[in-house]
Structure formats: structure tokens, C-alpha cells
mmCIF file of C-alpha atoms and ligand atoms in Angstrom:
data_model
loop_
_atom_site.group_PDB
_atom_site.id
_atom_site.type_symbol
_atom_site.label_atom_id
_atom_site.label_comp_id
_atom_site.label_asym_id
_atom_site.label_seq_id
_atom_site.Cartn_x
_atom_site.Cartn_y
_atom_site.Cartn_z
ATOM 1 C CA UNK A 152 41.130 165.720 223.107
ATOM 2 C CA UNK A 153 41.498 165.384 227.045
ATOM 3 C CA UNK A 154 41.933 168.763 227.312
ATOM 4 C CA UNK A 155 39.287 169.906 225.722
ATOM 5 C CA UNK A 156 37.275 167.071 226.981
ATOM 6 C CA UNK A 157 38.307 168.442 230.276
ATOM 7 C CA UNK A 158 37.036 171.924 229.483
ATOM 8 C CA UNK A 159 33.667 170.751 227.715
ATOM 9 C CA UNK A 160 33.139 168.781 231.529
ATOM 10 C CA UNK A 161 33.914 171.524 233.835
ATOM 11 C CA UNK A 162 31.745 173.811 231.527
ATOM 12 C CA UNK A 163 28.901 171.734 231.178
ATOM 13 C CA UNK A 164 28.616 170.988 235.455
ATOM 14 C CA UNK A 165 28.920 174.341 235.828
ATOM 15 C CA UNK A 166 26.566 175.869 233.355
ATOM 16 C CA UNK A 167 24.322 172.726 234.997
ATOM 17 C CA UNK A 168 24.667 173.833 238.536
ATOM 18 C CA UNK A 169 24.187 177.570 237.952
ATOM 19 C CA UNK A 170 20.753 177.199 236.395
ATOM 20 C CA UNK A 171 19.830 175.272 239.125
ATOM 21 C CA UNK A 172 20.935 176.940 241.621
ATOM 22 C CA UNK A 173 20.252 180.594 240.993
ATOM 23 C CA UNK A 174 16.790 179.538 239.390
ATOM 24 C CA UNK A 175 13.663 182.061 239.602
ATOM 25 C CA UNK A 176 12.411 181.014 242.988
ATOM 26 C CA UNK A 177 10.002 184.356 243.728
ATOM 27 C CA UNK A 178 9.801 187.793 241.747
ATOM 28 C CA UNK A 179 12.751 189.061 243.705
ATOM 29 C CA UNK A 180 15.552 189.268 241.501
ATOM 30 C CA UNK A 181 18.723 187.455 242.773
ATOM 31 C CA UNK A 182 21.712 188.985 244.308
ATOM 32 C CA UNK A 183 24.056 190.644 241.323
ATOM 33 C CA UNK A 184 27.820 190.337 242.005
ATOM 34 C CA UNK A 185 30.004 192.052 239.149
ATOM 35 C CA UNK A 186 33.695 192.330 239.168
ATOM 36 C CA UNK A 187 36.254 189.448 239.896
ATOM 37 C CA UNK A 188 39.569 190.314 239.304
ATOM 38 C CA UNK A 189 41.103 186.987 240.164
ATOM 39 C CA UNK A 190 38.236 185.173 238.027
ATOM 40 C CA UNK A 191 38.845 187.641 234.979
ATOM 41 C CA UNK A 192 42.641 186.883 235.100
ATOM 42 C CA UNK A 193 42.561 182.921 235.970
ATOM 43 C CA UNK A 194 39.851 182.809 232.572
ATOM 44 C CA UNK A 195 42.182 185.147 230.534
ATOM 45 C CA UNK A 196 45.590 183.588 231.558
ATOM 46 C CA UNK A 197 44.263 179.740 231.467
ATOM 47 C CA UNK A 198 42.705 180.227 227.432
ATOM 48 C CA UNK A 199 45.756 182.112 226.437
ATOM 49 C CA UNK A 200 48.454 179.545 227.589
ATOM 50 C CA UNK A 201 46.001 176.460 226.170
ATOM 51 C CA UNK A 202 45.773 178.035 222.842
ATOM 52 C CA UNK A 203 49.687 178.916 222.767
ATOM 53 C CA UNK A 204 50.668 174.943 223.909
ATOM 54 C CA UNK A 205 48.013 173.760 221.322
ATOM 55 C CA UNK A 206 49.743 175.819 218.757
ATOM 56 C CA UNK A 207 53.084 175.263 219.599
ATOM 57 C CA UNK A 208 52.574 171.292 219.403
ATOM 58 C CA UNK A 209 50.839 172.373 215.865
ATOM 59 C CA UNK A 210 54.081 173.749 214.646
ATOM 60 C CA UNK A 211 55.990 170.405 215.796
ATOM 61 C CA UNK A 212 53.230 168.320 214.279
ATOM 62 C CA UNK A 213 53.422 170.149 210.683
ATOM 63 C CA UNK A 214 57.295 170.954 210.932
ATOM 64 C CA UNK A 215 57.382 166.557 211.828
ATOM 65 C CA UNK A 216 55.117 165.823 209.052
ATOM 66 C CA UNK A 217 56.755 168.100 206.026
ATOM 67 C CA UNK A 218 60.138 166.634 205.722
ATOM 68 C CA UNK A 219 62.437 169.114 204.519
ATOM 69 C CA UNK A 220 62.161 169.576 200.516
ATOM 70 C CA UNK A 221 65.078 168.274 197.862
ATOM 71 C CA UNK A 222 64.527 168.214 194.200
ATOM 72 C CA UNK A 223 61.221 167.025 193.700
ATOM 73 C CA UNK A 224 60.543 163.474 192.305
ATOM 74 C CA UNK A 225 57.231 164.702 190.258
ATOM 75 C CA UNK A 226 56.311 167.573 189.010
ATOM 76 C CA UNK A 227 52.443 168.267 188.870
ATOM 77 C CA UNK A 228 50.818 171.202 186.722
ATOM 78 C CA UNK A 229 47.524 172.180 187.282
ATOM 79 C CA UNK A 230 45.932 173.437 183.502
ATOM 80 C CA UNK A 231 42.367 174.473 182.242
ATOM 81 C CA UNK A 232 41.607 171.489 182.317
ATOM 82 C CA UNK A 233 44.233 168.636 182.630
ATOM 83 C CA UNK A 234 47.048 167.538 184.650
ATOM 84 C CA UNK A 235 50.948 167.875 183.304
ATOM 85 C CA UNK A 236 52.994 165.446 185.100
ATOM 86 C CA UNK A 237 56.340 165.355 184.871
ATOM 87 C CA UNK A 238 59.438 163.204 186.218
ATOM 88 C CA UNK A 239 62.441 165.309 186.060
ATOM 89 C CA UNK A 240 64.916 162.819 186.904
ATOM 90 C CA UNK A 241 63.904 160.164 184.168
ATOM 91 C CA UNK A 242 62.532 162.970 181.796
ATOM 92 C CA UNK A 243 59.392 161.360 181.251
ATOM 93 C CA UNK A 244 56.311 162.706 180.939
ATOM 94 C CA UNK A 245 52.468 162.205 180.673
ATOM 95 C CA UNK A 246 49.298 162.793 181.779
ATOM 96 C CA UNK A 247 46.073 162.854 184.122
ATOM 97 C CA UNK A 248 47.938 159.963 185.555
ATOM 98 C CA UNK A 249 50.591 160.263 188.640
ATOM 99 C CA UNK A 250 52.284 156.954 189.270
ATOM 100 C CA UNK A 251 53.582 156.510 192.665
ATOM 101 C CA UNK A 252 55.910 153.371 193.990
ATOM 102 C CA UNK A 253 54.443 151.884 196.919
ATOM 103 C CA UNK A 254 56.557 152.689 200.182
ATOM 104 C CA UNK A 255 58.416 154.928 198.925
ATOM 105 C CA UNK A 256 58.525 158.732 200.184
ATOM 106 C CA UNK A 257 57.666 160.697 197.138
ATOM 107 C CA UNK A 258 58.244 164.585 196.895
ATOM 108 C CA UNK A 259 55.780 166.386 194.169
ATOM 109 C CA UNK A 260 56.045 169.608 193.006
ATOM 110 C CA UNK A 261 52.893 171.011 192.552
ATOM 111 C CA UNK A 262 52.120 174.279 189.921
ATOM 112 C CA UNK A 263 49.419 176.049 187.971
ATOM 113 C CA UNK A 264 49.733 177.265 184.489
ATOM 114 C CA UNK A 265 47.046 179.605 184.279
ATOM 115 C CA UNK A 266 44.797 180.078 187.088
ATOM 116 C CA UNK A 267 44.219 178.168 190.485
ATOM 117 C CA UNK A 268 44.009 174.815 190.654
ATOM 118 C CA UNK A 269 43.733 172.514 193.399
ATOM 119 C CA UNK A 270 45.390 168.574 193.539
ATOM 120 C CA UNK A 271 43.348 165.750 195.560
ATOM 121 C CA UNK A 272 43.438 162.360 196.124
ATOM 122 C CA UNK A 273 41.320 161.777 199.367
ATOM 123 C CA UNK A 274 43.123 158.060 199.833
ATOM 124 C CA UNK A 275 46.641 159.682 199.926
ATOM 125 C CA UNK A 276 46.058 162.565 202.438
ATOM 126 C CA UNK A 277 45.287 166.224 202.460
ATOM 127 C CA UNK A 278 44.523 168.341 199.398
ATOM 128 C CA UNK A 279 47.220 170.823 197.922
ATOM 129 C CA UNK A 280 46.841 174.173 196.063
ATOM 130 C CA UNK A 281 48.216 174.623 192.563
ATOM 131 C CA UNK A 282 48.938 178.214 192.547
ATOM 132 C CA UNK A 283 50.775 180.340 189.475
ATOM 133 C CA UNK A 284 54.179 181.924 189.959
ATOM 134 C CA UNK A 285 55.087 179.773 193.235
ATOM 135 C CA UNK A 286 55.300 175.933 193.827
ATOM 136 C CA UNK A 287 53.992 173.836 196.650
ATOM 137 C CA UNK A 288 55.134 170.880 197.568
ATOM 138 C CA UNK A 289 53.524 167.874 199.077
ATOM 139 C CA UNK A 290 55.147 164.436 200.365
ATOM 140 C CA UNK A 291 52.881 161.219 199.802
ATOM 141 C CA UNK A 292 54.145 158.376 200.868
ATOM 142 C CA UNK A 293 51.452 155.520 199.204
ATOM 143 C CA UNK A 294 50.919 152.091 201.296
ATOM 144 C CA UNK A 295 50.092 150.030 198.998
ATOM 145 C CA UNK A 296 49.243 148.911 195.640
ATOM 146 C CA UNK A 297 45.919 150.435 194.087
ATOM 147 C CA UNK A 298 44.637 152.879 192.061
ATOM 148 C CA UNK A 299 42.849 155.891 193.368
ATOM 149 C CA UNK A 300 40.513 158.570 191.627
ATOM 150 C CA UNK A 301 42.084 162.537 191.956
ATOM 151 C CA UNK A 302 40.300 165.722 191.166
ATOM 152 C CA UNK A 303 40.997 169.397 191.121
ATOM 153 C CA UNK A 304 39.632 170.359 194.421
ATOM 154 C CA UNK A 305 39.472 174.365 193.610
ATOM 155 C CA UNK A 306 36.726 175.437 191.020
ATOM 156 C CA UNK A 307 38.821 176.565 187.882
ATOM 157 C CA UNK A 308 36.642 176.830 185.464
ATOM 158 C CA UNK A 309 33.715 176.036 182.668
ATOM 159 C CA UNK A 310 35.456 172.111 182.977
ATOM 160 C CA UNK A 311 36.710 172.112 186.535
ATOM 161 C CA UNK A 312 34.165 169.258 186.840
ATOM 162 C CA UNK A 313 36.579 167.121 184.228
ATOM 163 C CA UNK A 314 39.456 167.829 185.573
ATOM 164 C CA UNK A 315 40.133 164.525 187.267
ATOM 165 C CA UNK A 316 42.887 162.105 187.154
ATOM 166 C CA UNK A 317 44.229 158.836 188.991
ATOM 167 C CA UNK A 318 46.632 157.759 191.268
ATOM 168 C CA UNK A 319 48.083 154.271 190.338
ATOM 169 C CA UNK A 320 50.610 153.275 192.950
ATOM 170 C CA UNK A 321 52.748 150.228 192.055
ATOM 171 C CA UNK A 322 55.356 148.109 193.707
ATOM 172 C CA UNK A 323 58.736 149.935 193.401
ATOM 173 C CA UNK A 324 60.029 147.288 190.492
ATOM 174 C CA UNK A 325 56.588 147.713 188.453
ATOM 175 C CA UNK A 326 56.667 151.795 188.701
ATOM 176 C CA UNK A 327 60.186 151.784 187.579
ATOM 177 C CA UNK A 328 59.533 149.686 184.473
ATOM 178 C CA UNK A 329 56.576 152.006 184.037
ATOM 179 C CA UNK A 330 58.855 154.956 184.081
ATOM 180 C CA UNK A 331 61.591 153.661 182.098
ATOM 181 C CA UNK A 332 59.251 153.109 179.290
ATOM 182 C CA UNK A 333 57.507 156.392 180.059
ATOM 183 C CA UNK A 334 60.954 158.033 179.611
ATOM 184 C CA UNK A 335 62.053 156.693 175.969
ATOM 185 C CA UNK A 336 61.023 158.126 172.996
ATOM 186 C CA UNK A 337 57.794 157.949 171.078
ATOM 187 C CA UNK A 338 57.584 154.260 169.695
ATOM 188 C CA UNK A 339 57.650 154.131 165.379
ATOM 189 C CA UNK A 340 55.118 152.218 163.645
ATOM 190 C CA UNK A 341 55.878 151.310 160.183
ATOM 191 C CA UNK A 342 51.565 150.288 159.886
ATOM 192 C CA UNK A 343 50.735 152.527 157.203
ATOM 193 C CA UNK A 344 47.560 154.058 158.694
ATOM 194 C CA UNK A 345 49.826 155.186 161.332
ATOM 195 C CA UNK A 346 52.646 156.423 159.125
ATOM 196 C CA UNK A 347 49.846 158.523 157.729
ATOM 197 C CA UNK A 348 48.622 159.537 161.020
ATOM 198 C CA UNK A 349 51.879 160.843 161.708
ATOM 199 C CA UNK A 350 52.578 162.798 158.904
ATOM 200 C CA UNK A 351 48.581 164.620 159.316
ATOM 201 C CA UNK A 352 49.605 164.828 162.945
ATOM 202 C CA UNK A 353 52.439 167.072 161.646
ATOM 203 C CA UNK A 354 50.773 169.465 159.188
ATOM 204 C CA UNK A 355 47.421 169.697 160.729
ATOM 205 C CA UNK A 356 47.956 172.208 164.147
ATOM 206 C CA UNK A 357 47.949 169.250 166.925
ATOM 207 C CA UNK A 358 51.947 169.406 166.907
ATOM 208 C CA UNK A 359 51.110 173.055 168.193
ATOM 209 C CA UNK A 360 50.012 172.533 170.885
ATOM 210 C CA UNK A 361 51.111 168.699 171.658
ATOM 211 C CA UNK A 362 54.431 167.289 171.795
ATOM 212 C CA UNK A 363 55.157 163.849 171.001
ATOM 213 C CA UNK A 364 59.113 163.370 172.217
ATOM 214 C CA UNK A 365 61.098 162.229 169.545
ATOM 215 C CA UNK A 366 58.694 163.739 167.136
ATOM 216 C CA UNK A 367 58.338 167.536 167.760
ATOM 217 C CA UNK A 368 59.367 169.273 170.865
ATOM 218 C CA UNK A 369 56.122 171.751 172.459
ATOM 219 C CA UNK A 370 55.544 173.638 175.269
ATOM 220 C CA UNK A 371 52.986 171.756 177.282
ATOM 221 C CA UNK A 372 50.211 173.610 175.955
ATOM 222 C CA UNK A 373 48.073 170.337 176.106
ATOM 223 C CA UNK A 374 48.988 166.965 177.368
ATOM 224 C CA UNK A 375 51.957 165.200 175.903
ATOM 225 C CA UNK A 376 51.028 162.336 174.098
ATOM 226 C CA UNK A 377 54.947 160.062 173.627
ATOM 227 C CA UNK A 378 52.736 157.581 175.108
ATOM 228 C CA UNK A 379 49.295 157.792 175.035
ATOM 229 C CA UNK A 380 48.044 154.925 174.486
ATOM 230 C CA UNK A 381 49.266 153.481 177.832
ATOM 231 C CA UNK A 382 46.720 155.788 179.422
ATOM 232 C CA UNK A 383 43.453 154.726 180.591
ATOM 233 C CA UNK A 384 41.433 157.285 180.157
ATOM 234 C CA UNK A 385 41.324 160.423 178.017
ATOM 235 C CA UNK A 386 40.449 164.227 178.584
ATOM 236 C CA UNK A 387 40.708 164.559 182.289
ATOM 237 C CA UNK A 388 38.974 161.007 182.708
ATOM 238 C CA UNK A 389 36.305 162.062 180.647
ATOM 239 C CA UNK A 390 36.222 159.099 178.541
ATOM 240 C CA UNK A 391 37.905 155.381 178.633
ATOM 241 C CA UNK A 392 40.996 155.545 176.450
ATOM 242 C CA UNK A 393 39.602 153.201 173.283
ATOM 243 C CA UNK A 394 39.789 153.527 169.796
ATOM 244 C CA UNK A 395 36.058 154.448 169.548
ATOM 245 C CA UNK A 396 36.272 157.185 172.266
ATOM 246 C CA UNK A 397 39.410 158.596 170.752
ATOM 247 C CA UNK A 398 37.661 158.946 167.581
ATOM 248 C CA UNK A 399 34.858 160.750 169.308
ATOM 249 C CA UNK A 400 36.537 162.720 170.892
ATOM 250 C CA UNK A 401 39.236 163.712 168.313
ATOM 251 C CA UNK A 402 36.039 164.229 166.032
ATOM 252 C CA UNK A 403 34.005 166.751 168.625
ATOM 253 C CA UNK A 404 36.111 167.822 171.529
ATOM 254 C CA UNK A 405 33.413 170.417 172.431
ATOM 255 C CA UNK A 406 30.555 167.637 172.955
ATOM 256 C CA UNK A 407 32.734 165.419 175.091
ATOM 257 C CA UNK A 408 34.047 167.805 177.207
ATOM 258 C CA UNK A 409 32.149 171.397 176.748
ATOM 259 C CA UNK A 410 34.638 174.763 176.433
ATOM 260 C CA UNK A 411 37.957 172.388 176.433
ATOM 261 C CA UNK A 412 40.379 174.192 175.181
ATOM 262 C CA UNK A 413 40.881 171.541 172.431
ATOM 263 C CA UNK A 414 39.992 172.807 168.890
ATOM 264 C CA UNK A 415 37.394 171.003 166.255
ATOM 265 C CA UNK A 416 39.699 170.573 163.479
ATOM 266 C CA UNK A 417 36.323 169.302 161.023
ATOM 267 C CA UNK A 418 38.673 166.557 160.386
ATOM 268 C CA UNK A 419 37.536 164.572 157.811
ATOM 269 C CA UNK A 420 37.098 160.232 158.339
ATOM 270 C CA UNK A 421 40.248 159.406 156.437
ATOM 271 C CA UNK A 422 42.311 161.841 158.870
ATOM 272 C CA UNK A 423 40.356 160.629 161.769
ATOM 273 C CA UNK A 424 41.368 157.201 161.398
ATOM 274 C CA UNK A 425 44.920 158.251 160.388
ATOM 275 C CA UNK A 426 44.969 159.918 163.451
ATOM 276 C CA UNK A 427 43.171 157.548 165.475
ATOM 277 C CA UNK A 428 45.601 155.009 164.360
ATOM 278 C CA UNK A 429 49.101 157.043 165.117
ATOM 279 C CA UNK A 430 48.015 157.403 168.751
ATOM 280 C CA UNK A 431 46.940 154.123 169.474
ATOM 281 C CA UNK A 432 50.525 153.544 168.255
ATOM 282 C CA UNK A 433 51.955 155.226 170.814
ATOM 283 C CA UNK A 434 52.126 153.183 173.503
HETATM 284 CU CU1 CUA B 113 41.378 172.851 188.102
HETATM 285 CU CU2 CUA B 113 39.325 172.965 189.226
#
């Protein structure tokens, strides 16, 4: 900033005392000098070695601030139009939600399934491009407790508007309990709606394209849903994750959330609430 306060200064006077000093006075037209070979090289020289010292402290700068990578503590995967985020460590898996521990330096891996997509969260620093066929990585290291609001920052899309999620950083004891129970298994009602949810879960096509660990195993076509319910919102934070919206939303993807990619199944009331049921037993 001194420098090129420095610069802006000298310019300024300058331009200042020229127009001032070689005003019109009369019709004659001033004397015309052209040709300085020690001004040409002193305003060559002095821009080139500026630019190379600002660039070189650049390089330090980024080299300082992108610690070098080790297995990645989250993996993020940019989809049309919802966030995969895995933990590879703990093998859980979820969401449109990223939990972070507070204080402590976090690697994520971020990737694109189809096309380009970009991750943001303003409050935890710069934005990151999810691109397919190579990852990029990004270290966040989150102050304090709080919950942020992410979106894809890289149009992607019909829904590239909805393709939002959050960033809930806990204290390091709170995260870990959040993981832990992020990593086990789908939970097993025995309520009967939910026993019947299951079941329709199975022989309808959602097990297709959603896996429920413990349950069926799925390519993460759409988001995994072990533990849904602990989520706070649904479809890219489209809606508020209650029983109501689920319902809505399981009943007309394509008027919550226009050109998703998830399928009207015409599902009929008594499957809806089976359904509506089973994942608000997943918790
Ligand atoms: Cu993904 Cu915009």
C-alpha cells in the first residue's frame, strides 16, 4: 500500500505541475522535446522490478497461507444441485451441511460430479472451484462457534440458485459427538409406519439413487439420507427439514425446487406418510 501510495503521490504532483506549468499561455505552441533515453529506461526498469517484488512476496504469501496437503479431513462434491460431504476418516456421510470444529485446521477436498461447481462460505474465507476429473483443496480454519450460510458460487445450472448449504462450526467435543453419530449406521425403528416406510423405501426406486448405510449401499447419486433427520433443512436449503415440508416435497419435487433431478414418484398418501415417517426416523 506505501508503495503504491508512493507512486499514486509522485504521479498525481506531477501530472499537477505539468498542466500548470506548460499551460496554453498564447497561440504559440510550446517547445516539443521527444526522446529520453535515461527517462525511458528509469520508467521501464523501476515498473518491471515493482511488479516482480510484488509478485514474488505473492508467491510467499499464497505458498504461507496453503499449508502443504495430507489426506483430506472432508470431502466436498459439488452435484446438480446438492452438496455430498463426506468424512473419510470416520466414514460418515451427509449432506448440504459441512460441520467444522472450531480451532481446528481443517483440510477439504473439494470435487464436482458433473459439471462446475463452485463452494462459498463468505465468513470462512475465499471461494473454491469444484471442478470434474481434478480435486482442489482448501484449508479453513473456523474461529468460532456459529453457523454460516454457503452457496455454489459458479452458475451450474436450471437450480444453481438452490444449491446452498451451511457451515455449522462446533467446539471440537460437540463436532466429534456429531460425527460419531454421523458415522454409525442408519438407526431401526420398530414404529410401524416406519417399518412400512422402509420396506416402500426399498421397492419403490429411492434406494436407486439414495443410500441409507446399513440399509442399501448407492453411489451418491443423490444425498445420503443414514441420517436425515438431523438435518435442518432439505433440498439444497430449499425448505426447513419438518414433517410437513418433507411431505411436500417428497409429494412434488418439481414445485419445490423446479428441474431437480429428483423424480415425482405420484406416490400415493399412504406411501407418503410411510415414507415421511421412515425418514424422520432417521436421525
Ligand atoms: Cu453448483 Cu452453481
Amino acid at each position: 500500500m506505501w508503495i503504491c501510495g508512493f507512486i499514486l503521490a509522485v504521479v498525481t504532483l506531477a501530472l499537477a505541475y505539468i498542466l500548470i506549468r506548460f499551460r496554453r499561455r498564447d497561440d504559440g505552441e510550446p517547445a516539443q522535446g521527444t526522446g529520453n533515453k535515461t527517462l525511458e529506461v528509469v520508467w521501464t526498469a523501476v515498473p518491471i522490478a515493482l511488479v516482480t517484488t510484488l509478485f514474488v512476496l505473492s508467491v510467499i504469501t499464497a505458498r504461507a497461507v496453503d499449508r502443504p496437503l495430507r489426506a483430506p479431513d472432508i470431502v466436498v462434491v459439488g452435484h446438480q444441485w446438492w452438496w455430498e460431504v463426506r468424512y473419510p476418516a470416520s466414514g460418515a456421510v451427509t449432506a448440504n451441511e459441512v460441520h467444522l470444529p472450531a480451532g481446528r485446521d481443517t483440510l477439504l477436498q473439494i470435487d464436482a460430479a458433473d459439471v462446475v461447481h463452485d463452494f462459498w462460505v463468505p465468513e470462512l474465507g475465499r471461494k473454491i472451484d469444484a471442478v470434474p476429473g481434478r480435486h482442489n483443496y482448501i484449508w479453513i480454519t473456523a474461529g468460532r462457534q456459529a453457523t454460516y450460510r454457503g452457496a455454489c458460487a459458479e452458475f451450474c445450472g436450471p437450480e444453481h440458485a438452490w444449491m446452498r448449504f451451511r457451515a455449522v462450526i462446533d467446539s471440537p467435543e460437540v463436532f466429534d459427538a456429531w460425527l460419531a453419530a454421523e458415522a454409525a449406521p442408519a438407526p431401526q425403528s420398530a414404529a410401524a409406519d416406519a417399518v412400512a416406510g422402509r420396506t416402500r423405501f426399498s421397492q419403490l426406486t429411492c434406494a436407486n439413487c439414495h443410500a441409507v448405510r446399513g440399509v442399501n449401499q448407492q453411489e451418491p447419486y443423490a444425498p445420503d439420507l443414514t441420517h436425515v433427520a438431523s438435518r435442518r433443512m432439505l433440498a439444497g436449503e430449499r425448505l426447513e427439514n419438518t414433517s410437513a415440508n418433507l411431505r411436500e416435497w417428497l409429494h412434488e419435487p418439481n414445485l419445490i425446487k423446479p428441474n431437480c433431478l429428483m423424480p415425482n414418484l405420484n406416490l400415493s398418501d399412504q406411501d407418503l406418510s410411510a415414507l415421511t415417517a421412515y425418514l424422520e426416523s432417521l436421525r
